[in-house]
Amino acid sequence: MEQAAGPRSHITIGSVQLDLVAGDLTWHDLRIEQRIDSADTSWTYGRSVLIAGHVRRISVKGLSIWRLLVWKTIDMRSLAVMGPQLELITSDRKGQDDGEGKETKNLVNTIRVDSLSLDSGSLAWRNVRPDRPSAVTQRFTASATGIHVVLPHRHVPFTFKFITTKVELDSTVAGLPPLYDLHVAQLRIAHPDSILLLKGIALTSRLGPQDYGKAIKYETDLITFRSDSIGLRGLDFAALLNEKSLRAGEARISGTDLNDYRDKTLRDAPFKNKPLPARLLRKLPFTLCLDSLVVDRLNVEYNE
């Protein structure tokens, strides 16, 4: 567990229940502490993320010990995680390789879970640098069935498959220094319904039109918006996870107000060719395919 959470983590467990014959394990009151301070970044040479937090209970049913030891496969009937309050700590620094051309050995190569549930959790993500983006989700729940994950090893690529899934996130706030905060009241994902829905989206500015020039060097737009909902229907989750391809039958944007302010008194930035929207679409890091785009009530206001 300490290897998974981080090289300097301290883990305590209130109690453990174990039945090796049935493959049933239960952990109660799991706590993970990271013994680092904000100035210590030496751990970033070996990994890119640390995990901290508290989990009320983790219950595993039907784990095959034989397949884990012999085939490096986690195969279980069910995994239930109750009350996870987790924090992810990341760094901009890329981890150093142990050797050129040396393959990283996985503890496991395959994960199979018939049923997965995460209930009443919260999640925070931050960078070791305070001037980098961060995010907090006040509450999330998730469930899935028929999970099959293959981790990359040798010449085998990463694959992630599942039969059904349902994810709900409430009250998510992302900080985007130095100007913006992004708020999402609700996020819903459902499959096989193939739906992704965001409600109550707002991009707000930390500084007003008269003051935002104090946080930036050059003339640029100050953009804020609010939207009732943004949704995708007919979303192909398998293509999104395994092929980096965003394919959906319909994208719908409803009830959006967008404000764009530009302070022309700020100095110009160094010259740089700005690609047109068509070229930006072609340079996306994923394939985009939408059968239809529907916009309901869009108001745009521009001021200088």
PDB file of C-alpha atoms in Angstrom, residues 55-228:
ATOM      1  CA  VAL A  55     -11.228   5.601   3.754  1.00  0.00           C
ATOM      2  CA  ARG A  56     -13.891   4.349   6.126  1.00  0.00           C
ATOM      3  CA  ARG A  57     -14.066   0.815   4.745  1.00  0.00           C
ATOM      4  CA  ILE A  58     -12.746  -1.265   1.827  1.00  0.00           C
ATOM      5  CA  SER A  59     -14.398  -4.621   1.203  1.00  0.00           C
ATOM      6  CA  VAL A  60     -13.110  -7.214  -1.285  1.00  0.00           C
ATOM      7  CA  LYS A  61     -15.120 -10.345  -2.072  1.00  0.00           C
ATOM      8  CA  GLY A  62     -13.991 -13.407  -4.019  1.00  0.00           C
ATOM      9  CA  LEU A  63     -10.343 -12.443  -4.672  1.00  0.00           C
ATOM     10  CA  SER A  64      -8.364 -15.194  -6.411  1.00  0.00           C
ATOM     11  CA  ILE A  65      -5.042 -15.440  -4.542  1.00  0.00           C
ATOM     12  CA  TRP A  66      -3.784 -18.051  -7.023  1.00  0.00           C
ATOM     13  CA  ARG A  67      -4.254 -15.795 -10.060  1.00  0.00           C
ATOM     14  CA  LEU A  68      -2.688 -12.874  -8.227  1.00  0.00           C
ATOM     15  CA  LEU A  69       0.495 -14.765  -7.323  1.00  0.00           C
ATOM     16  CA  VAL A  70       0.909 -16.834 -10.508  1.00  0.00           C
ATOM     17  CA  TRP A  71      -0.631 -14.765 -13.295  1.00  0.00           C
ATOM     18  CA  LYS A  72      -0.222 -11.245 -11.831  1.00  0.00           C
ATOM     19  CA  THR A  73      -3.979 -10.803 -12.206  1.00  0.00           C
ATOM     20  CA  ILE A  74      -6.344  -9.167  -9.724  1.00  0.00           C
ATOM     21  CA  ASP A  75      -9.591 -11.094 -10.196  1.00  0.00           C
ATOM     22  CA  MET A  76     -12.415 -10.468  -7.719  1.00  0.00           C
ATOM     23  CA  ARG A  77     -16.157 -10.742  -7.482  1.00  0.00           C
ATOM     24  CA  SER A  78     -16.746  -7.330  -5.909  1.00  0.00           C
ATOM     25  CA  LEU A  79     -14.942  -4.277  -4.559  1.00  0.00           C
ATOM     26  CA  ALA A  80     -16.794  -1.786  -2.332  1.00  0.00           C
ATOM     27  CA  VAL A  81     -15.161   1.420  -1.059  1.00  0.00           C
ATOM     28  CA  MET A  82     -17.096   3.387   1.574  1.00  0.00           C
ATOM     29  CA  GLY A  83     -16.406   7.018   2.454  1.00  0.00           C
ATOM     30  CA  PRO A  84     -13.149   7.688   0.584  1.00  0.00           C
ATOM     31  CA  GLN A  85     -11.851  11.192   1.380  1.00  0.00           C
ATOM     32  CA  LEU A  86      -8.809  11.390  -0.891  1.00  0.00           C
ATOM     33  CA  GLU A  87      -6.228  13.978  -1.935  1.00  0.00           C
ATOM     34  CA  LEU A  88      -3.959  13.637  -4.970  1.00  0.00           C
ATOM     35  CA  ILE A  89      -0.687  15.587  -4.927  1.00  0.00           C
ATOM     36  CA  THR A  90       1.075  16.036  -8.259  1.00  0.00           C
ATOM     37  CA  SER A  91       4.192  17.704  -9.638  1.00  0.00           C
ATOM     38  CA  ASP A  92       5.249  19.233 -12.949  1.00  0.00           C
ATOM     39  CA  ARG A  93       8.528  17.355 -12.854  1.00  0.00           C
ATOM     40  CA  LYS A  94       8.731  14.167 -14.880  1.00  0.00           C
ATOM     41  CA  GLY A  95      10.000  11.093 -13.093  1.00  0.00           C
ATOM     42  CA  GLN A  96      13.443   9.821 -14.025  1.00  0.00           C
ATOM     43  CA  ASP A  97      13.797   6.486 -15.810  1.00  0.00           C
ATOM     44  CA  ASP A  98      15.798   3.785 -14.070  1.00  0.00           C
ATOM     45  CA  GLY A  99      17.670   3.116 -17.290  1.00  0.00           C
ATOM     46  CA  GLU A 100      17.404   3.798 -20.961  1.00  0.00           C
ATOM     47  CA  GLY A 101      15.232   1.181 -22.619  1.00  0.00           C
ATOM     48  CA  LYS A 102      14.547  -0.554 -19.305  1.00  0.00           C
ATOM     49  CA  GLU A 103      10.978  -1.783 -18.978  1.00  0.00           C
ATOM     50  CA  THR A 104       9.002  -0.928 -15.842  1.00  0.00           C
ATOM     51  CA  LYS A 105       7.690  -4.065 -14.154  1.00  0.00           C
ATOM     52  CA  ASN A 106       4.062  -4.010 -13.056  1.00  0.00           C
ATOM     53  CA  LEU A 107       2.962  -5.571  -9.793  1.00  0.00           C
ATOM     54  CA  VAL A 108      -0.097  -6.756 -11.753  1.00  0.00           C
ATOM     55  CA  ASN A 109      -0.841  -6.849 -15.474  1.00  0.00           C
ATOM     56  CA  THR A 110      -4.591  -7.454 -15.503  1.00  0.00           C
ATOM     57  CA  ILE A 111      -7.501  -6.359 -13.297  1.00  0.00           C
ATOM     58  CA  ARG A 112     -10.950  -7.970 -13.420  1.00  0.00           C
ATOM     59  CA  VAL A 113     -13.780  -6.835 -11.161  1.00  0.00           C
ATOM     60  CA  ASP A 114     -17.338  -8.121 -11.576  1.00  0.00           C
ATOM     61  CA  SER A 115     -18.837  -5.323  -9.444  1.00  0.00           C
ATOM     62  CA  LEU A 116     -17.343  -2.023  -8.221  1.00  0.00           C
ATOM     63  CA  SER A 117     -18.915   0.617  -5.981  1.00  0.00           C
ATOM     64  CA  LEU A 118     -17.578   3.845  -4.445  1.00  0.00           C
ATOM     65  CA  ASP A 119     -19.953   5.573  -2.058  1.00  0.00           C
ATOM     66  CA  SER A 120     -20.037   8.964  -0.296  1.00  0.00           C
ATOM     67  CA  GLY A 121     -16.571  10.100  -1.292  1.00  0.00           C
ATOM     68  CA  SER A 122     -14.756  13.379  -1.844  1.00  0.00           C
ATOM     69  CA  LEU A 123     -11.704  14.096  -3.944  1.00  0.00           C
ATOM     70  CA  ALA A 124      -9.133  16.909  -3.972  1.00  0.00           C
ATOM     71  CA  TRP A 125      -6.280  17.420  -6.408  1.00  0.00           C
ATOM     72  CA  ARG A 126      -3.442  19.925  -6.093  1.00  0.00           C
ATOM     73  CA  ASN A 127       0.049  20.581  -7.381  1.00  0.00           C
ATOM     74  CA  VAL A 128       3.041  21.078  -5.113  1.00  0.00           C
ATOM     75  CA  ARG A 129       3.239  24.555  -6.650  1.00  0.00           C
ATOM     76  CA  PRO A 130       0.436  26.875  -5.481  1.00  0.00           C
ATOM     77  CA  ASP A 131       0.353  28.702  -8.838  1.00  0.00           C
ATOM     78  CA  ARG A 132      -0.788  25.554 -10.655  1.00  0.00           C
ATOM     79  CA  PRO A 133      -4.391  24.353 -11.239  1.00  0.00           C
ATOM     80  CA  SER A 134      -6.257  22.522  -8.471  1.00  0.00           C
ATOM     81  CA  ALA A 135      -9.683  20.928  -8.053  1.00  0.00           C
ATOM     82  CA  VAL A 136     -12.054  19.738  -5.315  1.00  0.00           C
ATOM     83  CA  THR A 137     -15.164  17.540  -5.618  1.00  0.00           C
ATOM     84  CA  GLN A 138     -17.312  17.701  -2.499  1.00  0.00           C
ATOM     85  CA  ARG A 139     -19.187  14.467  -3.135  1.00  0.00           C
ATOM     86  CA  PHE A 140     -18.938  11.602  -5.610  1.00  0.00           C
ATOM     87  CA  THR A 141     -20.408   8.139  -6.037  1.00  0.00           C
ATOM     88  CA  ALA A 142     -19.618   5.570  -8.716  1.00  0.00           C
ATOM     89  CA  SER A 143     -20.534   2.038  -9.684  1.00  0.00           C
ATOM     90  CA  ALA A 144     -19.558  -0.293 -12.523  1.00  0.00           C
ATOM     91  CA  THR A 145     -19.867  -3.908 -13.604  1.00  0.00           C
ATOM     92  CA  GLY A 146     -17.789  -6.155 -15.823  1.00  0.00           C
ATOM     93  CA  ILE A 147     -14.538  -4.201 -15.459  1.00  0.00           C
ATOM     94  CA  HIS A 148     -11.540  -5.535 -17.389  1.00  0.00           C
ATOM     95  CA  VAL A 149      -8.314  -3.532 -17.365  1.00  0.00           C
ATOM     96  CA  VAL A 150      -5.056  -4.540 -19.064  1.00  0.00           C
ATOM     97  CA  LEU A 151      -2.038  -2.494 -17.991  1.00  0.00           C
ATOM     98  CA  PRO A 152       0.705  -1.889 -20.581  1.00  0.00           C
ATOM     99  CA  HIS A 153       3.453  -4.524 -20.409  1.00  0.00           C
ATOM    100  CA  ARG A 154       5.884  -5.834 -22.987  1.00  0.00           C
ATOM    101  CA  HIS A 155       4.092  -5.265 -26.309  1.00  0.00           C
ATOM    102  CA  VAL A 156       0.578  -5.317 -24.834  1.00  0.00           C
ATOM    103  CA  PRO A 157      -1.170  -1.898 -24.927  1.00  0.00           C
ATOM    104  CA  PHE A 158      -3.453  -0.436 -22.271  1.00  0.00           C
ATOM    105  CA  THR A 159      -7.163  -1.350 -22.553  1.00  0.00           C
ATOM    106  CA  PHE A 160     -10.101  -0.537 -20.301  1.00  0.00           C
ATOM    107  CA  LYS A 161     -13.509  -2.177 -20.750  1.00  0.00           C
ATOM    108  CA  PHE A 162     -16.702  -2.335 -18.704  1.00  0.00           C
ATOM    109  CA  ILE A 163     -20.315  -3.393 -19.172  1.00  0.00           C
ATOM    110  CA  THR A 164     -22.211  -0.758 -17.168  1.00  0.00           C
ATOM    111  CA  THR A 165     -21.201   2.325 -15.211  1.00  0.00           C
ATOM    112  CA  LYS A 166     -22.758   5.214 -13.320  1.00  0.00           C
ATOM    113  CA  VAL A 167     -20.812   8.194 -11.947  1.00  0.00           C
ATOM    114  CA  GLU A 168     -22.175  11.209 -10.046  1.00  0.00           C
ATOM    115  CA  LEU A 169     -20.100  14.230  -8.943  1.00  0.00           C
ATOM    116  CA  ASP A 170     -21.589  17.132  -6.992  1.00  0.00           C
ATOM    117  CA  SER A 171     -20.089  20.570  -6.320  1.00  0.00           C
ATOM    118  CA  THR A 172     -16.817  20.495  -8.203  1.00  0.00           C
ATOM    119  CA  VAL A 173     -14.591  23.591  -8.145  1.00  0.00           C
ATOM    120  CA  ALA A 174     -11.375  23.920 -10.167  1.00  0.00           C
ATOM    121  CA  GLY A 175      -8.900  26.729  -9.611  1.00  0.00           C
ATOM    122  CA  LEU A 176      -7.186  27.980 -12.780  1.00  0.00           C
ATOM    123  CA  PRO A 177      -4.550  30.542 -11.722  1.00  0.00           C
ATOM    124  CA  PRO A 178      -4.042  33.358 -12.090  1.00  0.00           C
ATOM    125  CA  LEU A 179      -7.496  34.483 -13.249  1.00  0.00           C
ATOM    126  CA  TYR A 180     -10.199  31.856 -13.223  1.00  0.00           C
ATOM    127  CA  ASP A 181     -12.295  29.433 -11.185  1.00  0.00           C
ATOM    128  CA  LEU A 182     -14.490  26.803 -12.820  1.00  0.00           C
ATOM    129  CA  HIS A 183     -17.620  25.600 -10.985  1.00  0.00           C
ATOM    130  CA  VAL A 184     -19.716  22.558 -11.947  1.00  0.00           C
ATOM    131  CA  ALA A 185     -22.772  21.872  -9.800  1.00  0.00           C
ATOM    132  CA  GLN A 186     -23.404  18.338 -11.117  1.00  0.00           C
ATOM    133  CA  LEU A 187     -21.718  15.847 -13.423  1.00  0.00           C
ATOM    134  CA  ARG A 188     -23.449  12.632 -14.474  1.00  0.00           C
ATOM    135  CA  ILE A 189     -22.091   9.719 -16.529  1.00  0.00           C
ATOM    136  CA  ALA A 190     -24.198   6.689 -17.430  1.00  0.00           C
ATOM    137  CA  HIS A 191     -23.553   3.638 -19.602  1.00  0.00           C
ATOM    138  CA  PRO A 192     -25.051   1.806 -21.530  1.00  0.00           C
ATOM    139  CA  ASP A 193     -27.233   4.949 -21.753  1.00  0.00           C
ATOM    140  CA  SER A 194     -24.087   6.626 -23.202  1.00  0.00           C
ATOM    141  CA  ILE A 195     -24.759   9.958 -21.479  1.00  0.00           C
ATOM    142  CA  LEU A 196     -22.411  12.636 -20.165  1.00  0.00           C
ATOM    143  CA  LEU A 197     -24.207  15.601 -18.568  1.00  0.00           C
ATOM    144  CA  LEU A 198     -22.873  18.682 -16.762  1.00  0.00           C
ATOM    145  CA  LYS A 199     -25.234  21.107 -14.990  1.00  0.00           C
ATOM    146  CA  GLY A 200     -24.671  24.517 -13.471  1.00  0.00           C
ATOM    147  CA  ILE A 201     -21.356  25.347 -15.160  1.00  0.00           C
ATOM    148  CA  ALA A 202     -19.719  28.703 -14.449  1.00  0.00           C
ATOM    149  CA  LEU A 203     -16.315  30.114 -15.372  1.00  0.00           C
ATOM    150  CA  THR A 204     -15.711  33.110 -13.088  1.00  0.00           C
ATOM    151  CA  SER A 205     -12.860  35.599 -12.876  1.00  0.00           C
ATOM    152  CA  ARG A 206     -10.941  36.273  -9.677  1.00  0.00           C
ATOM    153  CA  LEU A 207     -10.349  39.857 -10.843  1.00  0.00           C
ATOM    154  CA  GLY A 208     -12.746  42.286 -12.523  1.00  0.00           C
ATOM    155  CA  PRO A 209     -12.290  44.019 -15.899  1.00  0.00           C
ATOM    156  CA  GLN A 210     -10.498  46.970 -14.283  1.00  0.00           C
ATOM    157  CA  ASP A 211      -8.045  44.827 -12.307  1.00  0.00           C
ATOM    158  CA  TYR A 212      -7.295  41.686 -14.328  1.00  0.00           C
ATOM    159  CA  GLY A 213      -4.402  43.447 -16.072  1.00  0.00           C
ATOM    160  CA  LYS A 214      -2.473  43.237 -12.777  1.00  0.00           C
ATOM    161  CA  ALA A 215      -2.272  39.433 -13.096  1.00  0.00           C
ATOM    162  CA  ILE A 216      -1.168  39.198 -16.751  1.00  0.00           C
ATOM    163  CA  LYS A 217       1.622  40.755 -18.767  1.00  0.00           C
ATOM    164  CA  TYR A 218      -0.010  41.354 -22.139  1.00  0.00           C
ATOM    165  CA  GLU A 219      -3.283  42.284 -23.755  1.00  0.00           C
ATOM    166  CA  THR A 220      -5.654  39.336 -23.690  1.00  0.00           C
ATOM    167  CA  ASP A 221      -9.343  38.522 -23.366  1.00  0.00           C
ATOM    168  CA  LEU A 222     -11.086  38.155 -20.025  1.00  0.00           C
ATOM    169  CA  ILE A 223     -13.751  35.509 -20.695  1.00  0.00           C
ATOM    170  CA  THR A 224     -16.450  34.415 -18.263  1.00  0.00           C
ATOM    171  CA  PHE A 225     -19.541  32.331 -18.880  1.00  0.00           C
ATOM    172  CA  ARG A 226     -22.427  30.531 -17.243  1.00  0.00           C
ATOM    173  CA  SER A 227     -24.343  27.618 -18.723  1.00  0.00           C
ATOM    174  CA  ASP A 228     -27.374  25.702 -17.500  1.00  0.00           C
TER     175      ASP A 228
END
